[in-house]
Tab-separated table of C-alpha atoms in Angstrom:
chain	number	residue	atom	x	y	z
A	1050	UNK	CA	-11.187	18.510	2.983
A	1051	UNK	CA	-13.287	18.558	-0.198
A	1052	UNK	CA	-12.524	22.267	-0.701
A	1053	UNK	CA	-8.812	21.702	-0.108
A	1054	UNK	CA	-8.691	18.880	-2.643
A	1055	UNK	CA	-10.626	20.914	-5.220
A	1056	UNK	CA	-8.370	23.952	-4.704
A	1057	UNK	CA	-5.207	21.863	-5.073
A	1058	UNK	CA	-6.507	20.218	-8.241
A	1059	UNK	CA	-7.616	23.592	-9.654
A	1060	UNK	CA	-4.056	24.856	-9.119
A	1061	UNK	CA	-2.723	21.891	-11.124
A	1062	UNK	CA	-1.917	19.701	-8.149
A	1063	UNK	CA	-2.500	16.008	-7.832
A	1064	UNK	CA	-4.157	14.099	-5.000
A	1065	UNK	CA	-3.753	10.520	-3.841
A	1066	UNK	CA	-6.161	9.356	-1.161
A	1067	UNK	CA	-5.028	6.587	1.161
A	1068	UNK	CA	-7.643	4.166	2.489
A	1069	UNK	CA	-7.120	1.993	5.564
A	1070	UNK	CA	-4.614	2.513	8.330
A	1071	UNK	CA	-3.659	1.055	11.678
A	1072	UNK	CA	-6.940	1.747	13.431
A	1073	UNK	CA	-10.480	1.000	12.448
A	1074	UNK	CA	-11.860	-1.306	9.785
A	1075	UNK	CA	-10.930	-0.952	6.129
A	1076	UNK	CA	-13.555	-1.209	3.408
A	1077	UNK	CA	-12.056	-4.547	2.346
A	1078	UNK	CA	-12.357	-5.896	5.902
A	1079	UNK	CA	-15.924	-4.603	6.191
A	1080	UNK	CA	-16.993	-6.097	2.850
A	1081	UNK	CA	-15.237	-9.433	3.540
A	1082	UNK	CA	-16.848	-9.748	6.984
A	1083	UNK	CA	-20.289	-9.368	5.391
A	1084	UNK	CA	-19.657	-11.722	2.471
A	1085	UNK	CA	-19.984	-8.939	-0.084
A	1086	UNK	CA	-18.517	-9.341	-3.552
A	1087	UNK	CA	-15.335	-8.061	-5.117
A	1088	UNK	CA	-17.511	-6.226	-7.644
A	1089	UNK	CA	-19.343	-4.398	-4.848
A	1090	UNK	CA	-16.001	-3.361	-3.327
A	1091	UNK	CA	-14.659	-2.275	-6.719
A	1092	UNK	CA	-17.792	-0.160	-7.200
A	1093	UNK	CA	-17.225	1.507	-3.815
A	1094	UNK	CA	-13.615	2.269	-4.748
A	1095	UNK	CA	-14.715	3.618	-8.143
A	1096	UNK	CA	-17.086	5.969	-6.348
A	1097	UNK	CA	-14.206	7.418	-4.324
A	1098	UNK	CA	-12.006	7.758	-7.411
A	1099	UNK	CA	-14.796	9.489	-9.342
A	1100	UNK	CA	-15.886	11.750	-6.476
A	1101	UNK	CA	-12.375	13.110	-5.976
A	1102	UNK	CA	-11.196	12.928	-9.629
A	1103	UNK	CA	-8.259	10.744	-8.652
A	1104	UNK	CA	-5.691	9.215	-10.960
A	1105	UNK	CA	-4.059	7.215	-8.146
A	1106	UNK	CA	-5.186	5.641	-4.900
A	1107	UNK	CA	-3.327	4.061	-1.992
A	1108	UNK	CA	-4.306	1.227	0.323
A	1109	UNK	CA	-2.684	1.397	3.781
A	1110	UNK	CA	-2.798	-2.230	4.920
A	1111	UNK	CA	-1.465	-2.665	8.440
A	1112	UNK	CA	-2.490	-3.766	11.898
A	1113	UNK	CA	-4.916	-6.703	11.871
A	1114	UNK	CA	-5.744	-6.142	8.177
A	1115	UNK	CA	-2.276	-7.146	6.945
A	1116	UNK	CA	-2.833	-10.697	8.200
A	1117	UNK	CA	-6.466	-11.261	7.159
A	1118	UNK	CA	-6.555	-13.635	4.174
A	1119	UNK	CA	-10.215	-13.009	3.319
A	1120	UNK	CA	-9.953	-9.212	3.124
A	1121	UNK	CA	-6.577	-9.358	1.355
A	1122	UNK	CA	-7.976	-11.670	-1.330
A	1123	UNK	CA	-11.185	-9.649	-1.690
A	1124	UNK	CA	-9.235	-6.407	-1.987
A	1125	UNK	CA	-6.954	-7.851	-4.666
A	1126	UNK	CA	-9.926	-9.134	-6.666
A	1127	UNK	CA	-11.691	-5.770	-6.344
A	1128	UNK	CA	-8.591	-3.865	-7.451
A	1129	UNK	CA	-8.277	-6.057	-10.539
A	1130	UNK	CA	-11.904	-5.238	-11.418
A	1131	UNK	CA	-11.337	-1.546	-10.672
A	1132	UNK	CA	-8.338	-1.462	-13.012
A	1133	UNK	CA	-10.410	-3.099	-15.753
A	1134	UNK	CA	-12.942	-0.295	-15.347
A	1135	UNK	CA	-10.333	2.458	-14.876
A	1136	UNK	CA	-7.119	1.277	-16.602
A	1137	UNK	CA	-5.271	4.572	-16.104
A	1138	UNK	CA	-5.772	4.502	-12.323
A	1139	UNK	CA	-2.545	3.935	-10.381
A	1140	UNK	CA	-2.684	1.560	-7.406
A	1141	UNK	CA	-0.273	1.884	-4.480
A	1142	UNK	CA	0.031	-0.085	-1.261
A	1143	UNK	CA	1.357	1.300	2.014
A	1144	UNK	CA	2.752	-1.480	4.176
A	1145	UNK	CA	4.606	-1.983	7.467
A	1146	UNK	CA	8.331	-2.636	7.228
A	1147	UNK	CA	11.381	-3.501	9.290
A	1148	UNK	CA	14.988	-2.596	8.467
A	1149	UNK	CA	15.179	-6.088	6.927
A	1150	UNK	CA	12.285	-5.295	4.553
A	1151	UNK	CA	8.573	-6.007	4.376
A	1152	UNK	CA	7.165	-8.338	6.972
A	1153	UNK	CA	6.057	-11.783	5.760
A	1154	UNK	CA	2.458	-10.539	5.900
A	1155	UNK	CA	3.368	-7.495	3.803
A	1156	UNK	CA	5.067	-9.647	1.168
A	1157	UNK	CA	1.947	-11.821	1.115
A	1158	UNK	CA	-0.297	-8.778	0.495
A	1159	UNK	CA	1.798	-7.814	-2.532
A	1160	UNK	CA	1.957	-11.426	-3.755
A	1161	UNK	CA	-1.831	-11.803	-3.567
A	1162	UNK	CA	-2.301	-8.627	-5.605
A	1163	UNK	CA	0.138	-9.795	-8.266
A	1164	UNK	CA	-1.478	-13.250	-8.344
A	1165	UNK	CA	-4.873	-11.597	-8.912
A	1166	UNK	CA	-3.458	-9.651	-11.846
A	1167	UNK	CA	-3.369	-6.233	-10.182
A	1168	UNK	CA	-0.883	-3.820	-11.720
A	1169	UNK	CA	0.755	-2.320	-8.647
A	1170	UNK	CA	2.299	1.017	-9.488
A	1171	UNK	CA	4.124	1.280	-6.200
A	1172	UNK	CA	4.632	0.257	-2.611
A	1173	UNK	CA	5.110	2.806	0.136
A	1174	UNK	CA	6.833	1.585	3.291
A	1175	UNK	CA	6.241	2.955	6.770
A	1176	UNK	CA	9.826	3.354	7.947
A	1177	UNK	CA	8.986	3.992	11.581
A	1178	UNK	CA	8.523	2.511	15.033
A	1179	UNK	CA	10.431	-0.727	14.466
A	1180	UNK	CA	10.948	-1.361	18.165
A	1181	UNK	CA	14.240	-1.671	20.011
A	1182	UNK	CA	14.656	-5.388	19.268
A	1183	UNK	CA	14.472	-4.876	15.490
A	1184	UNK	CA	16.184	-1.479	15.395
A	1185	UNK	CA	18.106	-0.520	18.527
A	1186	UNK	CA	18.652	3.209	18.940
A	1187	UNK	CA	20.807	2.809	22.051
A	1188	UNK	CA	23.555	0.411	23.063
A	1189	UNK	CA	26.409	-1.159	21.110
A	1190	UNK	CA	24.398	-2.008	17.956
A	1191	UNK	CA	22.537	1.298	17.810
A	1192	UNK	CA	21.895	3.103	14.546
A	1193	UNK	CA	19.943	6.210	13.677
A	1194	UNK	CA	16.358	6.057	12.469
A	1195	UNK	CA	17.641	7.441	9.165
A	1196	UNK	CA	20.032	4.510	8.757
A	1197	UNK	CA	17.200	2.097	9.518
A	1198	UNK	CA	14.940	3.824	6.963
A	1199	UNK	CA	17.633	3.470	4.297
A	1200	UNK	CA	18.103	-0.205	5.199
A	1201	UNK	CA	14.323	-0.750	5.051
A	1202	UNK	CA	14.138	0.843	1.592
A	1203	UNK	CA	17.071	-1.141	0.242
A	1204	UNK	CA	15.787	-4.416	1.699
A	1205	UNK	CA	12.265	-3.827	0.402
A	1206	UNK	CA	13.556	-2.944	-3.053
A	1207	UNK	CA	15.456	-6.251	-3.143
A	1208	UNK	CA	12.395	-8.199	-1.948
A	1209	UNK	CA	10.038	-6.603	-4.451
A	1210	UNK	CA	12.488	-6.852	-7.341
A	1211	UNK	CA	12.580	-10.608	-6.748
A	1212	UNK	CA	8.819	-10.930	-6.176
A	1213	UNK	CA	7.822	-8.872	-9.216
A	1214	UNK	CA	10.352	-10.778	-11.331
A	1215	UNK	CA	8.638	-14.057	-10.406
A	1216	UNK	CA	5.515	-12.609	-12.089
A	1217	UNK	CA	7.440	-11.464	-15.163
A	1218	UNK	CA	7.409	-7.822	-14.054
A	1219	UNK	CA	10.024	-5.292	-13.047
A	1220	UNK	CA	10.143	-3.204	-9.893
A	1221	UNK	CA	12.127	0.020	-9.943
A	1222	UNK	CA	13.201	2.525	-7.345
A	1223	UNK	CA	10.560	4.919	-8.718
A	1224	UNK	CA	7.944	2.451	-7.456
A	1225	UNK	CA	9.138	2.606	-3.856
A	1226	UNK	CA	7.836	5.247	-1.460
A	1227	UNK	CA	9.170	5.777	2.049
A	1228	UNK	CA	7.221	7.438	4.840
A	1229	UNK	CA	9.594	8.053	7.754
A	1230	UNK	CA	8.498	8.801	11.291
A	1231	UNK	CA	8.478	12.528	11.912
A	1232	UNK	CA	8.874	13.310	15.572
A	1233	UNK	CA	7.814	10.815	18.214
A	1234	UNK	CA	5.228	8.024	18.008
């Protein structure tokens, strides 16, 4: 992957690496479990940014990680320190969503970042695999996955506009990413 990233950048392309995901242990979880500092985590993130010459980085916080207060707080503190060291670096979060918007845990992740003073450049929602109870695709209340993705984006935009406003910030459509499910889970 190093050669692919270098070739894309040499051609004028831009790369954003996403850390975390549904499986495994994120760096924030690993550092929090061992009682390591926010500065140590920020240094680890800075190493990734420097190694790959990144100007933006994404944190995919889902699964167990989205509900872990210690790792969420540590990550937010580390990102604040990272931005102090690298002020031009863009920070994005990728979070789970329902057609009604971010889950309560997802809203909390964003809130904790804003409380810590992190400048979030965007939030990417995973518009996929909502489950039949939240997003029926058969029966009388059925909609398409596309309709649910649009609803998720609109609901999340409303949530984040309100949340960012409570911190004296604005949240625009250009700060909202949507990753739909392609194919079958």
